[in-house]
mmCIF file of C-alpha atoms and ligand atoms in Angstrom:
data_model
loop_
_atom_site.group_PDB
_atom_site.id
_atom_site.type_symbol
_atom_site.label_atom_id
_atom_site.label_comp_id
_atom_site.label_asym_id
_atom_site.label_seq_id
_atom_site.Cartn_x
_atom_site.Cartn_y
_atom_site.Cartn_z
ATOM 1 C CA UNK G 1 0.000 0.000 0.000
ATOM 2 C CA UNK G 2 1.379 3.299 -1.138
ATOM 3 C CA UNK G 3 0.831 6.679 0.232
ATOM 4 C CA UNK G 4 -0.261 8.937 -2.889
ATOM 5 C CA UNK G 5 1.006 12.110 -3.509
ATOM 6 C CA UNK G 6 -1.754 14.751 -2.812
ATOM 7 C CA UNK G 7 -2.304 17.225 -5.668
ATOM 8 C CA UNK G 8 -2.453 20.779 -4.999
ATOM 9 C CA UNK G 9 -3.900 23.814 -5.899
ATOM 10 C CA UNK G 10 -3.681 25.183 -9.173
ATOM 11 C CA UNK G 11 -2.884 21.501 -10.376
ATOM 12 C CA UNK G 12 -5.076 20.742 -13.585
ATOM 13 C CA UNK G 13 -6.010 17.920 -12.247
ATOM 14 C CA UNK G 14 -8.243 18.864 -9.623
ATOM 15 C CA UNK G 15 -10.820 20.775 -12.184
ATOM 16 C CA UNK G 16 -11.364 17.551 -14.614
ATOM 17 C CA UNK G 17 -14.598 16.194 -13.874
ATOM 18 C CA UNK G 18 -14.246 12.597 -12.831
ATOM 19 C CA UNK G 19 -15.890 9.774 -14.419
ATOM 20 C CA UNK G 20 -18.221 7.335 -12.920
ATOM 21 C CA UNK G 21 -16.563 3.766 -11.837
ATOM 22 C CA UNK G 22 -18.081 1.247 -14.467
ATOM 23 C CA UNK G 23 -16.325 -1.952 -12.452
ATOM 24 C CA UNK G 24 -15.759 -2.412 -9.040
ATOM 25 C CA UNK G 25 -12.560 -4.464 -9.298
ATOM 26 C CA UNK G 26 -9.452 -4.607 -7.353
ATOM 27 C CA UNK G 27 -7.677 -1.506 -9.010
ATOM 28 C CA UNK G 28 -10.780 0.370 -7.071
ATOM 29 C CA UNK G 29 -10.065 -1.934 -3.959
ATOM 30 C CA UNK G 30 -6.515 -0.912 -3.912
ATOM 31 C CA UNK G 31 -7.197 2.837 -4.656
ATOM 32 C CA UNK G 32 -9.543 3.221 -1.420
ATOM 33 C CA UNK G 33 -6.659 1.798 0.516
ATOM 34 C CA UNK G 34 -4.590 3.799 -0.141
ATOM 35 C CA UNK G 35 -6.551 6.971 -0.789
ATOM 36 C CA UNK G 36 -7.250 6.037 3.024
ATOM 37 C CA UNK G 37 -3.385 5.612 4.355
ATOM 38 C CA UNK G 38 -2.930 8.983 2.804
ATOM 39 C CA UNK G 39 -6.315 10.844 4.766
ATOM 40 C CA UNK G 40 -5.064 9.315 8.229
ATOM 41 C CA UNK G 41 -1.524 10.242 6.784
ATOM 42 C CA UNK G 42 -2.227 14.006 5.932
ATOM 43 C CA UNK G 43 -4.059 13.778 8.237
ATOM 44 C CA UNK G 44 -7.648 15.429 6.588
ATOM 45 C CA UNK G 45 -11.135 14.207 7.400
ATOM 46 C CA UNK G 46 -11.784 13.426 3.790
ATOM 47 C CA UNK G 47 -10.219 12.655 0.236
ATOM 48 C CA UNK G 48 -11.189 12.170 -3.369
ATOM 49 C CA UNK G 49 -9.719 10.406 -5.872
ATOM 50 C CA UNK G 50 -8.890 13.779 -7.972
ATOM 51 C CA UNK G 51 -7.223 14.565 -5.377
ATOM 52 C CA UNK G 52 -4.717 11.862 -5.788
ATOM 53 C CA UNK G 53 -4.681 12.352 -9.592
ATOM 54 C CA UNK G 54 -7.186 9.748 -10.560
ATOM 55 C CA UNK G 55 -10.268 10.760 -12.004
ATOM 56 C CA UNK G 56 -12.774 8.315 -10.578
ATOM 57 C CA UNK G 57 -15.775 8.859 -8.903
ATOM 58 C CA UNK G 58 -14.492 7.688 -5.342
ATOM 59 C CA UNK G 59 -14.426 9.386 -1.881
ATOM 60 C CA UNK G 60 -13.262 8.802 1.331
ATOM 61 C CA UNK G 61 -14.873 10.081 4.600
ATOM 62 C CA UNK G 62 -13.242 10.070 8.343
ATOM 63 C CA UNK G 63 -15.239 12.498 9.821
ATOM 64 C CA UNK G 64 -16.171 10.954 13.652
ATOM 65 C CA UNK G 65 -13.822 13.050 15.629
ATOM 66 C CA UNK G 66 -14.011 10.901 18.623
ATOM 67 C CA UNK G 67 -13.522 7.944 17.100
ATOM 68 C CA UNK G 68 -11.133 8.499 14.183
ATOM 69 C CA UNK G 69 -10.534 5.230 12.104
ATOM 70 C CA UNK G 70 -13.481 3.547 13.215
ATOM 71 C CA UNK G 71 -15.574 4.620 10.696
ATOM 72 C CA UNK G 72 -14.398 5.526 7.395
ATOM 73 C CA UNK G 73 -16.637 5.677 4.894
ATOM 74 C CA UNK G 74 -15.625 4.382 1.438
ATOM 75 C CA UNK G 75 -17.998 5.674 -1.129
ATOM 76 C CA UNK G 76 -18.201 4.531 -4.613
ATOM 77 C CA UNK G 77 -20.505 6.838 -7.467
ATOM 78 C CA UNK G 78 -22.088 8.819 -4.333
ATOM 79 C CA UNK G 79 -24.471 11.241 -5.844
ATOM 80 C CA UNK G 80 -27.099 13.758 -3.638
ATOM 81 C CA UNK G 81 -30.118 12.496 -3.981
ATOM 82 C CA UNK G 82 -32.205 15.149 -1.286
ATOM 83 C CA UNK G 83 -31.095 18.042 -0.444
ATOM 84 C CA UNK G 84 -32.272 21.005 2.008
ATOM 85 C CA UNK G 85 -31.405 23.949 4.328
ATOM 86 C CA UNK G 86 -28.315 26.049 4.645
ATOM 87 C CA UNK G 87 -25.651 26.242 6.569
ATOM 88 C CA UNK G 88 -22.289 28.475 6.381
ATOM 89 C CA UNK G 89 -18.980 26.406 7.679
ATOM 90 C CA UNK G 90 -15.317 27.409 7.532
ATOM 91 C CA UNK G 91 -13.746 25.095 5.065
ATOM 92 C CA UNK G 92 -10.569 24.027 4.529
ATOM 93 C CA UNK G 93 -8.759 21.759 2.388
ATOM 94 C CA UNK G 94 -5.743 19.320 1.501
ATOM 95 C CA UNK G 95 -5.944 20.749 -1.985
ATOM 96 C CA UNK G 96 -5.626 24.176 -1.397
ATOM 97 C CA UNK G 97 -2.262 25.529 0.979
ATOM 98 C CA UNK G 98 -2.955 27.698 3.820
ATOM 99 C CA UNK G 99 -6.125 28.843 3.564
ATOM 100 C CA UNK G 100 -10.027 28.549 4.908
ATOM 101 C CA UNK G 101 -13.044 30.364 4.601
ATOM 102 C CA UNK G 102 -16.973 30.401 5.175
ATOM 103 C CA UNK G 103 -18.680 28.388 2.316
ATOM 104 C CA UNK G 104 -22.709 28.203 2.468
ATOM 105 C CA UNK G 105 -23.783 24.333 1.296
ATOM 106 C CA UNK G 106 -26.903 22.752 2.463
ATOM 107 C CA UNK G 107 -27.593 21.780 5.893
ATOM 108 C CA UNK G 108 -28.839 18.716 4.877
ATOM 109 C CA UNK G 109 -28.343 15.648 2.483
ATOM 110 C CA UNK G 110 -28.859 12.229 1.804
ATOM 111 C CA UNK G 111 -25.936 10.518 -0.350
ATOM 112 C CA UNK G 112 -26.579 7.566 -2.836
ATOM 113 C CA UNK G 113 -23.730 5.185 -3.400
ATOM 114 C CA UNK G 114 -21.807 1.527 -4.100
ATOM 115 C CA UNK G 115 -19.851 0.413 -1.100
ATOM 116 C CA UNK G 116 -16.447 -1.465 -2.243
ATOM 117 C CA UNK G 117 -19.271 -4.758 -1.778
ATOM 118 C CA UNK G 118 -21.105 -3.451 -4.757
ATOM 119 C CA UNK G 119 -24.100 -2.702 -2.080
ATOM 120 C CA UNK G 120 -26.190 0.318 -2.408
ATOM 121 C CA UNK G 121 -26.274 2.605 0.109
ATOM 122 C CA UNK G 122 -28.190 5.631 1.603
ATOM 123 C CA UNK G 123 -26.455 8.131 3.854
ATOM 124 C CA UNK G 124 -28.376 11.009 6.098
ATOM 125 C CA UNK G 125 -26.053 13.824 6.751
ATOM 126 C CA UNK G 126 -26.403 17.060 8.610
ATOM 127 C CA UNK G 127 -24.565 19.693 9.432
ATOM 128 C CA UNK G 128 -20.894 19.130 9.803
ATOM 129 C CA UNK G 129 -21.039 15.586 7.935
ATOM 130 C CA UNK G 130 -23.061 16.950 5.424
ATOM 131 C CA UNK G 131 -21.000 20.140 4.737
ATOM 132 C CA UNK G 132 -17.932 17.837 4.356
ATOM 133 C CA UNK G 133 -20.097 15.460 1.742
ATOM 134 C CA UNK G 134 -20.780 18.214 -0.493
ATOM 135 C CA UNK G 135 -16.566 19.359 -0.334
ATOM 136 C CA UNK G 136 -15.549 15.957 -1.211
ATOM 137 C CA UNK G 137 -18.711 15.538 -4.037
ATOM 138 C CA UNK G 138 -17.813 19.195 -5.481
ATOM 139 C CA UNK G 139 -14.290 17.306 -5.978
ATOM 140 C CA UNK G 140 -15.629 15.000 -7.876
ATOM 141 C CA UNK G 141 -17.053 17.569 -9.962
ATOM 142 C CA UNK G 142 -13.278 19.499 -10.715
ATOM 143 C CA UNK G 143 -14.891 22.093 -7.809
ATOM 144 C CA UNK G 144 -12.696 23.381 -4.741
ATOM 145 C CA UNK G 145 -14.464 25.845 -1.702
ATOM 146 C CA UNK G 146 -12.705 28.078 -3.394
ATOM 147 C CA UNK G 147 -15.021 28.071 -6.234
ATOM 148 C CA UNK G 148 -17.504 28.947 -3.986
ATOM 149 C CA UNK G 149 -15.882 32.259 -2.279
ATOM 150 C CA UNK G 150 -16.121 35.860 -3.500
ATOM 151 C CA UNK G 151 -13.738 36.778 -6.417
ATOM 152 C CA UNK G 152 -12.191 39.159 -4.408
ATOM 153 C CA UNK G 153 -11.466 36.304 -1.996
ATOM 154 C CA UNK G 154 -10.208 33.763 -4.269
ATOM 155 C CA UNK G 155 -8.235 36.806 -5.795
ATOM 156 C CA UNK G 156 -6.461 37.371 -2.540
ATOM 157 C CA UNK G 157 -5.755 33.890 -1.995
ATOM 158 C CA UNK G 158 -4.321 33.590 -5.655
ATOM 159 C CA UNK G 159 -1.581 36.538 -4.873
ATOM 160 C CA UNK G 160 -0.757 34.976 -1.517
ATOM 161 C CA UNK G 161 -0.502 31.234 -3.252
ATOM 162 C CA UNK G 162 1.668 32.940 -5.867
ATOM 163 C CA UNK G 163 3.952 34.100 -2.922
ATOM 164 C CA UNK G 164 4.200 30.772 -1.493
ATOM 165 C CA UNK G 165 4.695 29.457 -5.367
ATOM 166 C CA UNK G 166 7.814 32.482 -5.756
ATOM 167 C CA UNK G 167 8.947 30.968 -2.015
ATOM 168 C CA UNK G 168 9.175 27.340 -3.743
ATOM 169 C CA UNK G 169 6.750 26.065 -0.806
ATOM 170 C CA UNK G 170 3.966 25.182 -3.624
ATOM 171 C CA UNK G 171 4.881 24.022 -7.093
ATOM 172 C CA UNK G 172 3.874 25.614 -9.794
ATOM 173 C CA UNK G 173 1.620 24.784 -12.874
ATOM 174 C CA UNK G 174 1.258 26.535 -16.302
ATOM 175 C CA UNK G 175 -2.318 26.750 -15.695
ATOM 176 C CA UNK G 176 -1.657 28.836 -12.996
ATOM 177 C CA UNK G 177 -0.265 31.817 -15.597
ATOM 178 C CA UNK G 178 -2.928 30.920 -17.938
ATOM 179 C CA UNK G 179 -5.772 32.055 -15.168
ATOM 180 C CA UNK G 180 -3.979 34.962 -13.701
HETATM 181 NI NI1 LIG K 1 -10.921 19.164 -0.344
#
């Protein structure tokens, strides 16, 4: 089991759309694994497969504070099938250096999805849990929470990344010159 390099803001990656899993087979068995070494590694409360460079619709969810590892949800396809409410949450994530802000998601959802055991399952989520669904499903969709701040945030945060870029503490990608 290999710990997988997490991919950083501006990398390309992390804006393709990732395709559904057609075949739930052991290259999807092994991927979970280790997309799960690498959350407790980082350590983060939750991971998707973009994040890790691979384009598959796959997320991983650690999000019991009390009882970390015990259980991590391992979500194949997942897809919103209700949602409701609001709620406003300070977000951070793996993807993006140094930085958080308020995002406003629903306060409520229930997630559809294929366990690793090809079973179909139904997940209530409120709050917290369901603020952290909707960051890892907005992965899924090439979406960070930074997509979902003011321009005049994001623009901030692009001049300080660039600074940390300049500082060599965050690589830098083409793209990145191309958006600027
Ligand atoms: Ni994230």
């Amino acid at each position: 089991m290999a710990l997988l390099r997490i991919r950083k803001y501006p990398d390309p990656v992390l804006k393709i759309p990732a395709q559904p899993v057609t075949q739930i087979d052991g290259s999807v068995a092994s991927l979970i694994e280790s997309m799960v070494q690498t959350m407790f590694a980082a350590p983060g409360i939750g991971l998707a497969a973009p994040q890790v460079g691979d384009s598959r619709r796959i997320i991983v969810i650690d999000a019991d504070h009390d009882n970390p590892g015990r259980r991590v949800l391992k979500l194949i396809n997942p897809e919103i099938v209700e949602i409701e409410g609001k709620v406003t949450w300070e977000e951070a994530c793996l993807s993006v250096v140094d930085y958080s802000a308020e995002v406003q998601r629903a306060s409520r959802i229930v997630v559809r999805a294929l366990t690793l055991e090809e079973r179909e399952v139904e997940i209530e989520a409120q709050q917290f849990l369901a603020v952290v669904f909707q960051h890892e499903l907005d992965h899924l969709d090439g979406k960070l929470f930074i997509d979902r701040i003011s321009r005049l945030k994001r623009e901030l945060y692009r001049r300080k990344l660039q600074k940390l870029i300049r500082e060599g503490k965050v690589p830098s990608y083409d793209s990145f010159a191309a958006e600027t």
